[in-house]
Amino acid sequence: MHDRIFLSSPHMGGSELRYVEQAFADNYIAPVGPHIPAFEQEFEAVIGHGHCVAVASGTAALHLALRLAGVSPGDEVLCSDLTFIASASPIVYLGARPTFIDADPATWNLDLEVLEAHLSARRRAGGPMPRALVVVHLYGQPCDMDAVGAICAEYGVAVVEDAAESLGALHQGRQTGTFSTTAVFSFNGNKIITCGGGGMFVAKDKALADKARFLSTQARDAAPHYQHSELGYNYRMSNILAAVGRGQIEVLAARVEQKRALFAGYVERLGAQPWIEFMPEVPTGRANRWLTCALLGDDAASGYRMREAVRLALEEANIESRPIWKPMHMQPVFAQDAFAGPGADEAMFARGLCLPSDTKMTEADLDRVCELVVRAARG
Ligand SMILES: *Cc1c(COP(=O)(O)O)cnc(C)c1O
C-alpha cells in the first residue's frame, strides 16, 4: 500500500521548530510572549495592510469581526451560501440570523446579482436592512471586492471578508482580506499555512484592532485588579503557535506557487476530458488554488454518481478527496434560515469534488491520482 495522499496536510518550512525552541527557552508557554507581536507584524507585511491580531481560530476572528460590526440579536446578516460552516456560525453566536446568498457558477463565489437583488428588495420593503455581509473567497478564488464594496456601500451594509481559504490570493494585484473594514484568516491544520490551529483578525483601523485585542483577552479594564465593564472572550493565540506561524509565513509564497502548479498539473492531465470542469480563475484576480476543485459529469444526477465513483476509487487507493462544501441553506442546522437565489450551488454540490492538493505530492503521485480519476469516471 502507498502512503496516504492527503487533501491538504501541514507542510512545515524548516524554521518553525527553531522559533518554538526559543519560546521554550524563554518559558513563554502562554498567550503572551514575543512571537505573537512578531507574527502579527510579519503577517501585516505579507498582506501589506492594516492591523493584525493573532487569535485562537478563524472562527474566533469572525466572531470578533461581527461583534465589532455591531451585529446584535435579531439582526439579519448575509453570508456566502457555498462555504464551510465557520463562515456562518458566529452570526448565530451573536443572536443574529443568516440569509445565505447563492453561488455564481462562473466564479464559485457569491452571486453579485442575487446580493444586489436581495438588498434592493429589502430596501423596497422598508424594514430593517441587513447589518453585515460575510463574503468568502472560496477555495482561494478572490471575490470581486470592488463590486461587493460598491453594492454594500450603497445599502449601508458592513463587509467582513472571510479570507480563511485565500491567504496569498490577489484581487486586482492586492491580497484578499485587505478590502474591507475587517477580515479574517485561518491557520487550521489543512489551510495553505498552519499553526496547528489559529486565526488572524485584520482591521483597517488601529482602534478596531485594539478593541479586538481587548475583547480577545477577556475585556479587562485598566486596573491593578481584575475588573470588567463588558464581556470578552479567551481568544488570543498562544506564543507557541505564533512561533509555528512565523516559520510558516516564510514559506507562504512557495506554497502558493506549489498549489498553483498542482492545479496546472491536474488541468494538463485531465483538462481535455469532456466530463470535468475545473474551478475557473476570475479575470479580476489570482487564486491561491488552496484546493484543486472540479465539477464532474454534465448534470446533478450523472455528476453525483461520477463524483462518488471517483471519490470511492481514490479512497480505495488510500487517497483523500472530498465533496465540495455542502451549501449552508441545505444544512439541517440552518433549515429555518433564509436563502436568496435560484439554488445554482445545489448542482455544484452534487457534482463538485476537491482533489488531493497536498504540496508534498510528487509528479508520480499526480500521475497515479489522475489515472485513477479517469478510470473511475469512465466507469
Ligand atoms: C477554515 C475556515 C474558517 C474557520 O477557520 P478555523 O480556524 O478552522 O476556525 C472560516 N471560514 C472558512 C471559509 C474556512 O474554510
Short mmCIF file of C-alpha atoms and ligand atoms in Angstrom, two decimals:
data_model
loop_
_atom_site.label_atom_id
_atom_site.label_comp_id
_atom_site.label_asym_id
_atom_site.label_seq_id
_atom_site.Cartn_x
_atom_site.Cartn_y
_atom_site.Cartn_z
CA MET A 1 0.00 0.00 0.00
CA HIS A 2 1.21 3.51 -0.84
CA ASP A 3 1.41 6.14 1.91
CA ARG A 4 -1.82 8.06 2.20
CA ILE A 5 -2.16 11.09 -0.05
CA PHE A 6 -3.97 13.88 1.79
CA LEU A 7 -6.25 16.63 0.59
CA SER A 8 -4.01 19.26 2.20
CA SER A 9 -1.80 18.37 5.14
CA PRO A 10 0.57 20.53 7.20
CA HIS A 11 3.82 21.27 5.38
CA MET A 12 6.48 22.75 7.62
CA GLY A 13 9.12 25.01 6.12
CA GLY A 14 12.05 24.31 8.42
CA SER A 15 12.41 27.21 10.84
CA GLU A 16 9.20 26.57 12.83
CA LEU A 17 10.97 24.35 15.37
CA ARG A 18 13.72 26.93 15.93
CA TYR A 19 11.08 29.54 16.84
CA VAL A 20 9.29 27.03 19.08
CA GLU A 21 12.56 26.19 20.86
CA GLN A 22 13.01 29.89 21.51
CA ALA A 23 9.54 30.00 23.10
CA PHE A 24 10.56 27.13 25.37
CA ALA A 25 13.89 28.77 26.20
CA ASP A 26 12.04 31.98 27.17
CA ASN A 27 9.38 29.94 29.02
CA TYR A 28 6.67 31.89 27.18
CA ILE A 29 4.31 28.91 27.07
CA ALA A 30 1.32 31.25 27.21
CA PRO A 31 -0.94 33.53 25.22
CA VAL A 32 1.69 36.22 25.78
CA GLY A 33 5.27 36.30 24.52
CA PRO A 34 7.42 37.86 21.83
CA HIS A 35 6.35 35.57 18.94
CA ILE A 36 2.81 36.96 18.97
CA PRO A 37 3.57 40.59 18.04
CA ALA A 38 6.34 39.36 15.71
CA PHE A 39 3.94 37.05 13.87
CA GLU A 40 1.36 39.85 13.64
CA GLN A 41 3.90 42.25 12.16
CA GLU A 42 5.24 39.69 9.70
CA PHE A 43 1.69 38.86 8.63
CA GLU A 44 0.90 42.57 8.18
CA ALA A 45 3.97 42.91 5.98
CA VAL A 46 2.84 40.00 3.79
CA ILE A 47 -0.69 41.31 3.22
CA GLY A 48 0.59 44.89 3.10
CA HIS A 49 -2.32 46.29 5.02
CA GLY A 50 -3.97 47.13 8.30
CA HIS A 51 -3.52 45.96 11.86
CA CYS A 52 -3.46 42.29 12.80
CA VAL A 53 -4.48 40.43 15.96
CA ALA A 54 -3.49 36.76 16.25
CA VAL A 55 -6.30 34.68 17.74
CA ALA A 56 -7.19 31.08 18.58
CA SER A 57 -9.02 30.31 15.32
CA GLY A 58 -10.54 31.79 12.19
CA THR A 59 -13.95 31.24 13.74
CA ALA A 60 -12.93 33.34 16.77
CA ALA A 61 -11.66 36.08 14.44
CA LEU A 62 -15.02 36.11 12.63
CA HIS A 63 -16.90 36.26 15.93
CA LEU A 64 -14.85 39.34 16.90
CA ALA A 65 -15.31 40.94 13.47
CA LEU A 66 -19.09 40.54 13.53
CA ARG A 67 -19.36 41.78 17.10
CA LEU A 68 -17.29 44.85 16.16
CA ALA A 69 -19.56 45.41 13.16
CA GLY A 70 -22.35 45.85 15.70
CA VAL A 71 -24.18 42.60 14.94
CA SER A 72 -26.85 42.18 17.62
CA PRO A 73 -29.72 39.84 18.49
CA GLY A 74 -32.45 39.91 15.83
CA ASP A 75 -30.19 41.27 13.08
CA GLU A 76 -30.07 39.80 9.61
CA VAL A 77 -26.53 39.04 8.39
CA LEU A 78 -25.85 37.99 4.80
CA CYS A 79 -23.37 35.20 4.13
CA SER A 80 -21.99 33.26 1.17
CA ASP A 81 -24.01 30.05 0.87
CA LEU A 82 -21.28 27.86 -0.58
CA THR A 83 -18.77 27.75 2.27
CA PHE A 84 -17.60 26.00 5.43
CA ILE A 85 -19.96 26.39 8.40
CA ALA A 86 -17.49 28.59 10.32
CA SER A 87 -18.40 31.48 8.00
CA ALA A 88 -21.94 31.40 9.39
CA SER A 89 -21.90 30.09 12.96
CA PRO A 90 -20.56 33.32 14.57
CA ILE A 91 -23.64 35.11 13.17
CA VAL A 92 -25.78 32.85 15.33
CA TYR A 93 -23.41 33.11 18.34
CA LEU A 94 -24.38 36.82 18.40
CA GLY A 95 -28.12 36.10 18.31
CA ALA A 96 -28.49 37.25 14.70
CA ARG A 97 -29.74 35.08 11.81
CA PRO A 98 -28.09 34.45 8.46
CA THR A 99 -29.52 34.90 4.99
CA PHE A 100 -27.48 32.82 2.59
CA ILE A 101 -26.57 34.17 -0.85
CA ASP A 102 -26.36 31.64 -3.69
CA ALA A 103 -23.09 30.97 -5.52
CA ASP A 104 -22.32 32.07 -9.08
CA PRO A 105 -21.11 29.06 -11.12
CA ALA A 106 -18.89 31.45 -13.12
CA THR A 107 -16.78 32.27 -10.04
CA TRP A 108 -17.98 29.85 -7.30
CA ASN A 109 -18.18 32.95 -5.03
CA LEU A 110 -21.43 34.62 -4.04
CA ASP A 111 -23.66 35.75 -6.90
CA LEU A 112 -23.42 39.55 -7.08
CA GLU A 113 -26.76 39.90 -8.86
CA VAL A 114 -28.52 37.87 -6.17
CA LEU A 115 -26.83 40.02 -3.49
CA GLU A 116 -27.93 43.25 -5.15
CA ALA A 117 -31.48 41.98 -5.78
CA HIS A 118 -31.86 40.87 -2.15
CA LEU A 119 -30.69 44.24 -0.80
CA SER A 120 -32.87 46.15 -3.23
CA ALA A 121 -35.92 44.06 -2.19
CA ARG A 122 -35.13 44.71 1.50
CA ARG A 123 -34.97 48.47 0.83
CA ARG A 124 -38.26 48.46 -1.11
CA ALA A 125 -39.91 46.55 1.76
CA GLY A 126 -38.87 49.40 4.05
CA GLY A 127 -37.93 47.22 7.04
CA PRO A 128 -34.53 46.97 8.73
CA MET A 129 -31.59 46.37 6.41
CA PRO A 130 -29.08 43.54 6.94
CA ARG A 131 -26.35 44.58 9.37
CA ALA A 132 -23.41 42.92 7.64
CA LEU A 133 -22.19 40.58 4.91
CA VAL A 134 -19.70 37.75 5.39
CA VAL A 135 -18.13 37.33 1.96
CA VAL A 136 -15.98 34.23 1.36
CA HIS A 137 -13.08 33.90 -1.09
CA LEU A 138 -13.98 30.30 -1.80
CA TYR A 139 -11.17 27.76 -2.18
CA GLY A 140 -8.81 30.71 -2.63
CA GLN A 141 -10.77 32.29 -5.50
CA PRO A 142 -10.62 36.05 -4.96
CA CYS A 143 -14.08 37.59 -4.89
CA ASP A 144 -14.63 40.82 -6.85
CA MET A 145 -14.29 43.12 -3.85
CA ASP A 146 -14.77 46.30 -5.90
CA ALA A 147 -18.26 45.12 -6.83
CA VAL A 148 -19.04 43.80 -3.32
CA GLY A 149 -17.80 47.04 -1.75
CA ALA A 150 -19.88 49.20 -4.10
CA ILE A 151 -23.10 47.22 -3.53
CA CYS A 152 -22.68 47.13 0.25
CA ALA A 153 -21.77 50.83 0.45
CA GLU A 154 -24.94 51.66 -1.49
CA TYR A 155 -27.08 49.82 1.08
CA GLY A 156 -25.07 50.64 4.22
CA VAL A 157 -24.08 47.04 4.91
CA ALA A 158 -20.78 46.33 6.74
CA VAL A 159 -18.47 43.89 4.94
CA VAL A 160 -16.40 41.21 6.67
CA GLU A 161 -14.04 39.31 4.39
CA ASP A 162 -13.68 35.63 5.19
CA ALA A 163 -10.23 35.05 3.71
CA ALA A 164 -9.69 31.80 5.66
CA GLU A 165 -9.07 29.89 2.41
CA SER A 166 -7.46 32.63 0.34
CA LEU A 167 -4.21 33.68 2.03
CA GLY A 168 -1.85 34.62 -0.81
CA ALA A 169 -4.63 35.13 -3.40
CA LEU A 170 -4.87 38.52 -5.12
CA HIS A 171 -7.75 40.70 -6.28
CA GLN A 172 -6.53 43.33 -8.78
CA GLY A 173 -2.97 42.66 -7.60
CA ARG A 174 -3.80 43.16 -3.92
CA GLN A 175 -4.07 40.50 -1.20
CA THR A 176 -7.54 39.32 -0.27
CA GLY A 177 -8.54 40.37 3.24
CA THR A 178 -7.44 43.97 2.61
CA PHE A 179 -10.60 45.37 1.02
CA SER A 180 -12.93 45.73 3.99
CA THR A 181 -13.09 47.29 7.45
CA THR A 182 -12.30 43.86 8.91
CA ALA A 183 -11.20 40.49 7.57
CA VAL A 184 -10.23 37.09 8.94
CA PHE A 185 -7.73 34.34 8.10
CA SER A 186 -7.33 30.80 9.44
CA PHE A 187 -4.28 28.67 10.25
CA ASN A 188 -6.20 25.46 10.81
CA GLY A 189 -4.32 22.25 10.02
CA ASN A 190 -5.43 21.93 6.39
CA LYS A 191 -5.10 25.59 5.34
CA ILE A 192 -2.37 26.81 2.99
CA ILE A 193 -0.20 27.58 6.02
CA THR A 194 -0.95 26.33 9.51
CA CYS A 195 -0.10 26.81 13.18
CA GLY A 196 -1.93 23.60 14.05
CA GLY A 197 -4.86 25.89 14.79
CA GLY A 198 -5.24 29.63 14.89
CA GLY A 199 -6.54 32.66 13.10
CA MET A 200 -5.87 36.30 12.30
CA PHE A 201 -8.22 39.22 12.76
CA VAL A 202 -7.34 42.11 10.45
CA ALA A 203 -8.69 45.66 10.76
CA LYS A 204 -8.11 48.65 8.53
CA ASP A 205 -8.04 50.94 11.60
CA LYS A 206 -5.78 50.55 14.61
CA ALA A 207 -8.58 51.44 17.05
CA LEU A 208 -10.64 48.48 15.84
CA ALA A 209 -7.66 46.10 16.13
CA ASP A 210 -7.02 47.36 19.68
CA LYS A 211 -10.68 46.70 20.54
CA ALA A 212 -10.42 43.18 19.11
CA ARG A 213 -7.27 42.51 21.14
CA PHE A 214 -9.09 43.76 24.26
CA LEU A 215 -12.12 41.54 23.63
CA SER A 216 -9.92 38.54 22.83
CA THR A 217 -8.25 38.74 26.26
CA GLN A 218 -11.41 38.81 28.44
CA ALA A 219 -12.06 42.56 28.07
CA ARG A 220 -10.00 43.50 31.09
CA ASP A 221 -10.21 47.15 32.17
CA ALA A 222 -7.06 49.16 33.01
CA ALA A 223 -6.82 48.44 36.74
CA PRO A 224 -4.39 46.57 39.01
CA HIS A 225 -7.15 44.14 39.99
CA TYR A 226 -9.32 42.23 37.54
CA GLN A 227 -12.18 44.48 36.51
CA HIS A 228 -14.54 44.05 33.55
CA SER A 229 -17.07 46.53 32.18
CA GLU A 230 -18.06 44.32 29.25
CA LEU A 231 -17.85 40.67 28.33
CA GLY A 232 -14.96 39.41 26.28
CA TYR A 233 -13.56 36.06 25.18
CA ASN A 234 -10.49 33.93 25.71
CA TYR A 235 -9.49 34.06 22.04
CA ARG A 236 -5.81 35.05 21.99
CA MET A 237 -3.29 32.89 20.10
CA SER A 238 -0.59 31.21 22.18
CA ASN A 239 3.07 32.16 21.87
CA ILE A 240 3.99 28.61 20.79
CA LEU A 241 1.50 28.61 17.93
CA ALA A 242 2.65 32.06 16.85
CA ALA A 243 6.17 30.58 16.71
CA VAL A 244 4.93 27.96 14.25
CA GLY A 245 3.15 30.68 12.28
CA ARG A 246 6.38 32.69 11.93
CA GLY A 247 8.06 29.73 10.29
CA GLN A 248 5.07 29.12 8.03
CA ILE A 249 4.79 32.70 6.81
CA GLU A 250 8.33 32.36 5.41
CA VAL A 251 7.12 29.66 3.00
CA LEU A 252 3.72 31.12 2.05
CA ALA A 253 4.85 32.40 -1.35
CA ALA A 254 6.37 28.99 -2.16
CA ARG A 255 3.17 27.20 -1.08
CA VAL A 256 1.02 29.39 -3.36
CA GLU A 257 3.27 28.54 -6.32
CA GLN A 258 3.18 24.82 -5.40
CA LYS A 259 -0.63 24.86 -5.12
CA ARG A 260 -0.93 26.62 -8.46
CA ALA A 261 1.49 24.16 -10.07
CA LEU A 262 -0.58 21.26 -8.74
CA PHE A 263 -3.71 22.79 -10.24
CA ALA A 264 -1.90 23.26 -13.58
CA GLY A 265 -0.76 19.63 -13.37
CA TYR A 266 -4.34 18.42 -12.99
CA VAL A 267 -5.52 20.57 -15.90
CA GLU A 268 -2.67 19.30 -18.06
CA ARG A 269 -3.61 15.67 -17.35
CA LEU A 270 -7.42 15.91 -17.20
CA GLY A 271 -8.42 19.19 -18.83
CA ALA A 272 -9.23 17.63 -22.21
CA GLN A 273 -11.77 15.19 -20.73
CA PRO A 274 -15.35 16.20 -21.60
CA TRP A 275 -16.67 15.16 -18.15
CA ILE A 276 -14.60 17.52 -15.98
CA GLU A 277 -14.86 21.27 -15.41
CA PHE A 278 -12.23 22.83 -13.14
CA MET A 279 -12.99 25.80 -10.89
CA PRO A 280 -12.29 28.78 -13.17
CA GLU A 281 -9.98 31.63 -12.26
CA VAL A 282 -11.64 35.05 -12.25
CA PRO A 283 -10.20 37.64 -14.67
CA THR A 284 -10.06 40.15 -11.77
CA GLY A 285 -7.62 38.20 -9.65
CA ARG A 286 -5.16 35.41 -8.99
CA ALA A 287 -6.36 32.40 -6.98
CA ASN A 288 -4.10 30.66 -4.47
CA ARG A 289 -5.58 27.28 -5.56
CA TRP A 290 -5.66 26.11 -1.93
CA LEU A 291 -7.60 23.07 -3.16
CA THR A 292 -7.97 21.94 -6.75
CA CYS A 293 -11.73 21.63 -7.24
CA ALA A 294 -13.76 20.44 -10.20
CA LEU A 295 -17.31 19.63 -11.27
CA LEU A 296 -17.81 16.16 -12.73
CA GLY A 297 -20.42 14.90 -15.21
CA ASP A 298 -22.85 17.17 -17.00
CA ASP A 299 -25.80 17.43 -14.64
CA ALA A 300 -26.55 16.93 -10.96
CA ALA A 301 -27.60 13.26 -11.27
CA SER A 302 -24.80 11.99 -13.53
CA GLY A 303 -22.29 14.26 -11.83
CA TYR A 304 -23.19 12.96 -8.39
CA ARG A 305 -22.72 9.34 -9.50
CA MET A 306 -19.38 10.14 -11.11
CA ARG A 307 -18.17 12.21 -8.15
CA GLU A 308 -18.94 9.38 -5.75
CA ALA A 309 -17.36 6.76 -8.04
CA VAL A 310 -14.17 8.84 -8.23
CA ARG A 311 -14.11 9.64 -4.51
CA LEU A 312 -14.58 5.99 -3.52
CA ALA A 313 -11.99 4.74 -6.03
CA LEU A 314 -9.45 7.21 -4.64
CA GLU A 315 -10.28 6.21 -1.06
CA GLU A 316 -9.79 2.56 -2.05
CA ALA A 317 -6.26 3.55 -3.11
CA ASN A 318 -5.67 5.38 0.20
CA ILE A 319 -6.07 8.81 -1.39
CA GLU A 320 -8.16 11.51 0.26
CA SER A 321 -10.63 13.59 -1.75
CA ARG A 322 -13.82 15.31 -0.58
CA PRO A 323 -17.11 16.63 -1.94
CA ILE A 324 -17.11 20.44 -2.12
CA TRP A 325 -18.76 22.25 0.80
CA LYS A 326 -22.41 21.38 1.27
CA PRO A 327 -24.27 24.70 0.84
CA MET A 328 -25.38 26.29 4.10
CA HIS A 329 -29.04 26.52 3.02
CA MET A 330 -29.05 22.70 2.72
CA GLN A 331 -27.67 22.22 6.26
CA PRO A 332 -30.17 20.90 8.83
CA VAL A 333 -28.92 23.40 11.43
CA PHE A 334 -29.93 26.31 9.15
CA ALA A 335 -33.25 24.83 7.97
CA GLN A 336 -35.15 27.82 9.40
CA ASP A 337 -32.98 30.45 7.74
CA ALA A 338 -33.47 32.47 4.58
CA PHE A 339 -31.82 31.76 1.26
CA ALA A 340 -31.60 34.10 -1.71
CA GLY A 341 -31.05 32.81 -5.23
CA PRO A 342 -32.09 30.14 -7.70
CA GLY A 343 -30.12 27.39 -5.94
CA ALA A 344 -27.32 27.23 -8.52
CA ASP A 345 -24.98 25.77 -5.89
CA GLU A 346 -27.13 22.66 -5.35
CA ALA A 347 -25.99 21.13 -8.64
CA MET A 348 -22.45 22.33 -7.97
CA PHE A 349 -22.53 20.47 -4.67
CA ALA A 350 -23.81 17.30 -6.34
CA ARG A 351 -21.01 17.38 -8.93
CA GLY A 352 -18.16 19.03 -7.05
CA LEU A 353 -15.04 17.28 -5.80
CA CYS A 354 -11.90 18.60 -4.08
CA LEU A 355 -8.96 16.63 -5.46
CA PRO A 356 -5.88 15.91 -3.35
CA SER A 357 -3.94 19.18 -3.24
CA ASP A 358 -1.13 18.38 -0.86
CA THR A 359 2.05 20.37 -1.56
CA LYS A 360 4.14 17.29 -0.71
CA MET A 361 2.68 15.38 -3.69
CA THR A 362 5.13 14.35 -6.42
CA GLU A 363 4.61 14.26 -10.18
CA ALA A 364 4.30 10.46 -9.86
CA ASP A 365 1.56 10.89 -7.22
CA LEU A 366 -0.26 13.25 -9.56
CA ASP A 367 0.03 10.76 -12.44
CA ARG A 368 -1.37 8.00 -10.25
CA VAL A 369 -4.27 10.10 -8.92
CA CYS A 370 -5.23 11.23 -12.43
CA GLU A 371 -5.11 7.68 -13.83
CA LEU A 372 -7.47 6.55 -11.04
CA VAL A 373 -9.79 9.50 -11.66
CA VAL A 374 -10.02 8.74 -15.39
CA ARG A 375 -10.63 5.03 -14.80
CA ALA A 376 -13.35 5.67 -12.18
CA ALA A 377 -15.06 8.44 -14.17
CA ARG A 378 -15.33 6.26 -17.26
CA GLY A 379 -16.91 3.55 -15.09
C1 LIG B 1 -11.34 27.15 7.85
C2 LIG B 1 -12.39 28.16 7.61
C3 LIG B 1 -12.86 29.01 8.63
C4 LIG B 1 -12.57 28.82 10.09
O1 LIG B 1 -11.31 28.73 10.49
P1 LIG B 1 -10.90 27.90 11.83
O2 LIG B 1 -9.53 28.42 12.04
O3 LIG B 1 -10.98 26.47 11.49
O4 LIG B 1 -11.84 28.32 12.92
C5 LIG B 1 -13.75 30.01 8.31
N1 LIG B 1 -14.20 30.15 7.06
C6 LIG B 1 -13.81 29.35 6.05
C7 LIG B 1 -14.33 29.60 4.69
C8 LIG B 1 -12.90 28.32 6.29
O5 LIG B 1 -12.55 27.49 5.30
#
